Short mmCIF file of C-alpha atoms in Angstrom, two decimals:
data_model
loop_
_atom_site.label_atom_id
_atom_site.label_comp_id
_atom_site.label_asym_id
_atom_site.label_seq_id
_atom_site.Cartn_x
_atom_site.Cartn_y
_atom_site.Cartn_z
CA UNK A 1 54.48 0.32 6.67
CA UNK A 2 51.09 0.20 8.33
CA UNK A 3 50.23 0.88 11.95
CA UNK A 4 49.61 -1.84 14.49
CA UNK A 5 47.43 -4.58 13.00
CA UNK A 6 45.19 -6.50 15.34
CA UNK A 7 42.94 -9.49 14.81
CA UNK A 8 39.38 -8.50 15.62
CA UNK A 9 36.56 -10.67 16.93
CA UNK A 10 33.50 -10.65 14.68
CA UNK A 11 30.47 -11.53 16.80
CA UNK A 12 27.96 -12.27 14.02
CA UNK A 13 27.58 -11.89 10.27
CA UNK A 14 24.37 -11.91 8.25
CA UNK A 15 24.50 -11.23 4.50
CA UNK A 16 21.44 -11.14 2.26
CA UNK A 17 21.99 -10.61 -1.48
CA UNK A 18 20.84 -12.04 -4.79
CA UNK A 19 18.08 -14.07 -3.14
CA UNK A 20 20.59 -15.86 -0.90
CA UNK A 21 21.45 -15.52 2.80
CA UNK A 22 24.71 -16.31 4.61
CA UNK A 23 25.12 -16.30 8.40
CA UNK A 24 27.73 -17.25 10.95
CA UNK A 25 25.11 -18.75 13.25
CA UNK A 26 23.29 -21.19 10.94
CA UNK A 27 19.86 -19.58 10.62
CA UNK A 28 17.14 -21.61 8.84
CA UNK A 29 17.32 -21.07 5.07
CA UNK A 30 20.82 -19.62 5.20
CA UNK A 31 24.22 -20.89 4.20
CA UNK A 32 26.71 -21.09 7.07
CA UNK A 33 29.90 -19.07 6.73
CA UNK A 34 32.94 -18.78 8.97
CA UNK A 35 35.10 -15.73 9.63
CA UNK A 36 38.30 -16.80 7.90
CA UNK A 37 40.24 -13.72 8.88
CA UNK A 38 39.51 -10.28 10.30
CA UNK A 39 42.01 -7.47 10.78
CA UNK A 40 41.70 -3.85 11.82
CA UNK A 41 44.17 -1.01 12.30
CA UNK A 42 43.98 2.78 12.27
CA UNK A 43 43.55 2.90 8.48
CA UNK A 44 41.40 -0.07 7.46
CA UNK A 45 39.27 -3.07 8.36
CA UNK A 46 39.44 -6.33 6.37
CA UNK A 47 37.11 -9.31 6.86
CA UNK A 48 37.00 -12.51 4.80
CA UNK A 49 34.20 -15.06 5.17
CA UNK A 50 34.76 -18.64 4.05
CA UNK A 51 32.58 -21.68 3.47
CA UNK A 52 32.30 -24.22 6.30
CA UNK A 53 35.14 -26.32 4.92
CA UNK A 54 37.47 -23.30 4.78
CA UNK A 55 38.10 -24.15 1.12
CA UNK A 56 37.02 -20.87 -0.50
CA UNK A 57 36.34 -17.25 0.33
CA UNK A 58 32.63 -16.48 0.07
CA UNK A 59 32.71 -12.74 0.85
CA UNK A 60 35.25 -9.95 1.31
CA UNK A 61 34.67 -6.71 3.22
CA UNK A 62 37.28 -3.99 2.66
CA UNK A 63 36.85 -0.71 4.56
CA UNK A 64 39.08 2.37 4.70
CA UNK A 65 38.95 4.75 7.67
CA UNK A 66 39.48 8.50 7.81
CA UNK A 67 39.25 10.91 10.72
CA UNK A 68 39.94 14.57 11.31
CA UNK A 69 39.43 16.21 14.67
CA UNK A 70 36.02 14.91 15.86
CA UNK A 71 34.85 13.66 12.42
CA UNK A 72 35.12 10.01 11.35
CA UNK A 73 34.24 8.25 8.10
CA UNK A 74 34.56 4.64 6.96
CA UNK A 75 33.70 3.17 3.57
CA UNK A 76 34.77 0.60 1.05
CA UNK A 77 33.47 -2.49 -0.74
CA UNK A 78 31.70 -5.76 -0.06
CA UNK A 79 32.01 -8.53 -2.63
CA UNK A 80 30.20 -11.87 -2.53
CA UNK A 81 31.56 -14.61 -4.78
CA UNK A 82 29.25 -15.27 -7.74
CA UNK A 83 26.70 -12.67 -6.57
CA UNK A 84 28.11 -9.13 -6.85
CA UNK A 85 30.04 -6.24 -5.39
CA UNK A 86 28.76 -3.12 -3.63
CA UNK A 87 29.99 0.18 -2.24
CA UNK A 88 29.67 0.30 1.57
CA UNK A 89 29.49 3.31 3.88
CA UNK A 90 29.43 3.08 7.64
CA UNK A 91 27.87 5.60 10.04
CA UNK A 92 29.99 7.18 12.73
CA UNK A 93 30.49 4.91 15.73
#
């Protein structure tokens, strides 16, 4: 069983890949996306972005967390439907 899972608030998303741009705040030239779901606990962070009609998932962010004493690392994958998938690393907070 996993630790406490909490819904997180995602303030803004901006993705730029394959000559396309997706944003949560409707920037000119971008496609609007909505945070469909976002969860975080002590071990991972999961965020799904959907199209405006909530009919399909556009992008998935999957991050795994690790910490030991004062060190922290977080990494995983970002996949964008029909565009590609990438390894993601995050700097220490």
